[in-house]
Amino acid sequence: MMTYEETVERRRFNSFCKVVLRHEMLDCFREFSYQNKWLVSLNHLPPSALDGICTADQYPSDYTTFSADGYALQISNERLANIIEKLSQPEQRLLILRFVLELNDREIGRMMRCSRSAIQRRRTSVLRNLRKQLMGELL
C-alpha cells in the first residue's frame, strides 16, 4: 500500500506529464500552422511546374548507343534506334559527327575525305530517309 506522500508524488508526476504532453501537442499544431502558410502540396501544383522539379532515373540499358571516332550517339527512342541501326557505318558516322560533335559539312568532309557538297547531299539524303521511315511508321 502506498503512503500519502507517495500518492501525492505520483499525482504530481502525472500532472507534470500531462502538462508536458499538452505543450508538445501545441508546439506541433503551431508547426503545422506555419507549414500550411508557406508550404504547397505537390498535388496543388500545375503539371508545368512539376516538370521543372522532377527527375527520372536513366540507365545505360534505356539507350541504344552508336559510336564512331570515339564518340557515342545515345538514342532512347526505340523506333529511331532501329532505323539508325539499319544505316551503313559511314551514314551512322556522319550523323554522329553532325549531331554529337556538331561539326559542319566542311569539317565532316575533311574527316571522311569527301567534299563538302558530297557530305551535304549524303546528310540530306540520310535525314530525308529517316524522316520518311519515321513518318511511315506513324501512319
Tab-separated table of C-alpha atoms in Angstrom:
chain	number	residue	atom	x	y	z
A	1	MET	CA	0.000	0.000	0.000
A	2	MET	CA	1.210	3.491	-0.911
A	3	THR	CA	1.730	6.175	1.624
A	4	TYR	CA	0.143	9.560	1.394
A	5	GLU	CA	3.428	11.168	0.259
A	6	GLU	CA	3.884	8.588	-2.499
A	7	THR	CA	0.342	9.166	-3.734
A	8	VAL	CA	0.855	12.937	-3.799
A	9	GLU	CA	4.185	12.497	-5.583
A	10	ARG	CA	2.604	10.187	-8.195
A	11	ARG	CA	-0.235	12.646	-8.821
A	12	ARG	CA	2.253	15.491	-9.145
A	13	PHE	CA	4.272	13.460	-11.672
A	14	ASN	CA	1.116	12.564	-13.639
A	15	SER	CA	0.112	16.206	-13.723
A	16	PHE	CA	3.590	17.196	-14.902
A	17	CYS	CA	3.450	14.586	-17.708
A	18	LYS	CA	0.051	15.858	-18.857
A	19	VAL	CA	1.347	19.446	-18.999
A	20	VAL	CA	4.423	18.390	-20.989
A	21	LEU	CA	2.318	16.402	-23.465
A	22	ARG	CA	-0.146	19.262	-23.861
A	23	HIS	CA	2.646	21.730	-24.629
A	24	GLU	CA	4.205	19.303	-27.097
A	25	MET	CA	0.837	18.975	-28.838
A	26	LEU	CA	0.505	22.782	-29.013
A	27	ASP	CA	4.017	23.047	-30.497
A	28	CYS	CA	3.037	20.510	-33.162
A	29	PHE	CA	-0.111	22.462	-34.023
A	30	ARG	CA	1.908	25.696	-34.267
A	31	GLU	CA	4.412	23.991	-36.591
A	32	PHE	CA	1.629	22.578	-38.797
A	33	SER	CA	0.001	26.003	-38.955
A	34	TYR	CA	3.299	27.572	-40.019
A	35	GLN	CA	3.858	24.899	-42.666
A	36	ASN	CA	0.346	25.338	-44.052
A	37	LYS	CA	1.018	29.038	-44.614
A	38	TRP	CA	4.280	28.544	-46.502
A	39	LEU	CA	4.317	25.062	-47.986
A	40	VAL	CA	2.312	23.984	-51.006
A	41	SER	CA	1.303	20.397	-51.579
A	42	LEU	CA	2.647	18.919	-54.801
A	43	ASN	CA	-0.932	17.920	-55.631
A	44	HIS	CA	-1.821	21.603	-55.999
A	45	LEU	CA	0.974	22.460	-58.439
A	46	PRO	CA	0.236	22.637	-62.178
A	47	PRO	CA	1.899	19.979	-64.362
A	48	SER	CA	4.187	22.588	-65.936
A	49	ALA	CA	5.675	23.388	-62.515
A	50	LEU	CA	6.161	19.695	-61.732
A	51	ASP	CA	8.099	19.148	-64.962
A	52	GLY	CA	10.764	21.533	-63.735
A	53	ILE	CA	11.314	19.861	-60.367
A	54	CYS	CA	11.090	16.161	-61.095
A	55	THR	CA	13.725	13.829	-62.398
A	56	ALA	CA	13.728	10.395	-63.882
A	57	ASP	CA	16.412	7.786	-63.492
A	58	GLN	CA	18.245	6.984	-66.674
A	59	TYR	CA	20.221	3.816	-67.140
A	60	PRO	CA	22.547	2.729	-69.952
A	61	SER	CA	20.070	-0.027	-70.781
A	62	ASP	CA	17.485	2.654	-71.641
A	63	TYR	CA	19.548	3.711	-74.678
A	64	THR	CA	20.845	2.234	-77.858
A	65	THR	CA	24.351	3.541	-78.404
A	66	PHE	CA	26.019	4.131	-81.761
A	67	SER	CA	29.665	5.138	-81.799
A	68	ALA	CA	32.201	6.492	-84.246
A	69	ASP	CA	35.608	8.089	-83.808
A	70	GLY	CA	35.418	7.567	-80.042
A	71	TYR	CA	32.129	9.469	-79.684
A	72	ALA	CA	28.746	7.994	-78.899
A	73	LEU	CA	25.237	8.853	-80.005
A	74	GLN	CA	22.679	7.606	-77.472
A	75	ILE	CA	19.125	7.120	-78.704
A	76	SER	CA	16.308	6.439	-76.238
A	77	ASN	CA	13.552	6.178	-78.865
A	78	GLU	CA	13.413	2.512	-79.838
A	79	ARG	CA	11.865	3.119	-83.284
A	80	LEU	CA	14.513	5.664	-84.212
A	81	ALA	CA	17.283	3.403	-82.879
A	82	ASN	CA	16.031	0.520	-85.035
A	83	ILE	CA	16.065	2.734	-88.126
A	84	ILE	CA	19.543	4.118	-87.395
A	85	GLU	CA	20.801	0.582	-86.789
A	86	LYS	CA	19.894	-0.288	-90.392
A	87	LEU	CA	22.073	2.561	-91.733
A	88	SER	CA	25.556	1.831	-93.039
A	89	GLN	CA	28.596	2.629	-90.852
A	90	PRO	CA	29.524	5.746	-92.890
A	91	GLU	CA	25.959	7.062	-92.576
A	92	GLN	CA	25.950	6.434	-88.814
A	93	ARG	CA	29.344	8.116	-88.565
A	94	LEU	CA	28.022	11.112	-90.499
A	95	LEU	CA	25.112	11.506	-88.062
A	96	ILE	CA	27.397	11.208	-85.034
A	97	LEU	CA	29.838	13.790	-86.384
A	98	ARG	CA	26.986	16.164	-87.202
A	99	PHE	CA	24.763	15.804	-84.134
A	100	VAL	CA	27.158	14.768	-81.358
A	101	LEU	CA	30.238	16.763	-82.295
A	102	GLU	CA	28.173	19.444	-84.069
A	103	LEU	CA	30.658	19.650	-86.921
A	104	ASN	CA	29.734	21.466	-90.125
A	105	ASP	CA	29.784	19.807	-93.549
A	106	ARG	CA	33.279	21.075	-94.402
A	107	GLU	CA	34.770	19.637	-91.180
A	108	ILE	CA	32.965	16.336	-91.675
A	109	GLY	CA	34.205	16.252	-95.273
A	110	ARG	CA	37.801	16.596	-94.094
A	111	MET	CA	37.351	13.732	-91.628
A	112	MET	CA	35.592	11.468	-94.128
A	113	ARG	CA	37.773	12.576	-97.070
A	114	CYS	CA	34.874	13.837	-99.167
A	115	SER	CA	33.877	17.216	-100.497
A	116	ARG	CA	31.568	19.487	-98.518
A	117	SER	CA	28.856	19.175	-101.162
A	118	ALA	CA	29.052	15.353	-101.116
A	119	ILE	CA	28.624	15.378	-97.335
A	120	GLN	CA	25.689	17.779	-97.637
A	121	ARG	CA	23.960	15.562	-100.208
A	122	ARG	CA	24.590	12.413	-98.190
A	123	ARG	CA	23.390	14.052	-94.929
A	124	THR	CA	20.271	15.426	-96.610
A	125	SER	CA	19.536	12.037	-98.131
A	126	VAL	CA	20.029	10.176	-94.836
A	127	LEU	CA	17.829	12.608	-92.904
A	128	ARG	CA	15.137	12.502	-95.603
A	129	ASN	CA	15.107	8.682	-95.465
A	130	LEU	CA	14.963	8.719	-91.661
A	131	ARG	CA	12.045	11.132	-91.780
A	132	LYS	CA	10.199	9.010	-94.361
A	133	GLN	CA	10.658	5.845	-92.349
A	134	LEU	CA	9.536	7.509	-89.123
A	135	MET	CA	6.523	9.119	-90.785
A	136	GLY	CA	5.687	5.822	-92.478
A	137	GLU	CA	5.618	4.090	-89.107
A	138	LEU	CA	3.370	6.788	-87.661
A	139	LEU	CA	0.733	6.338	-90.380
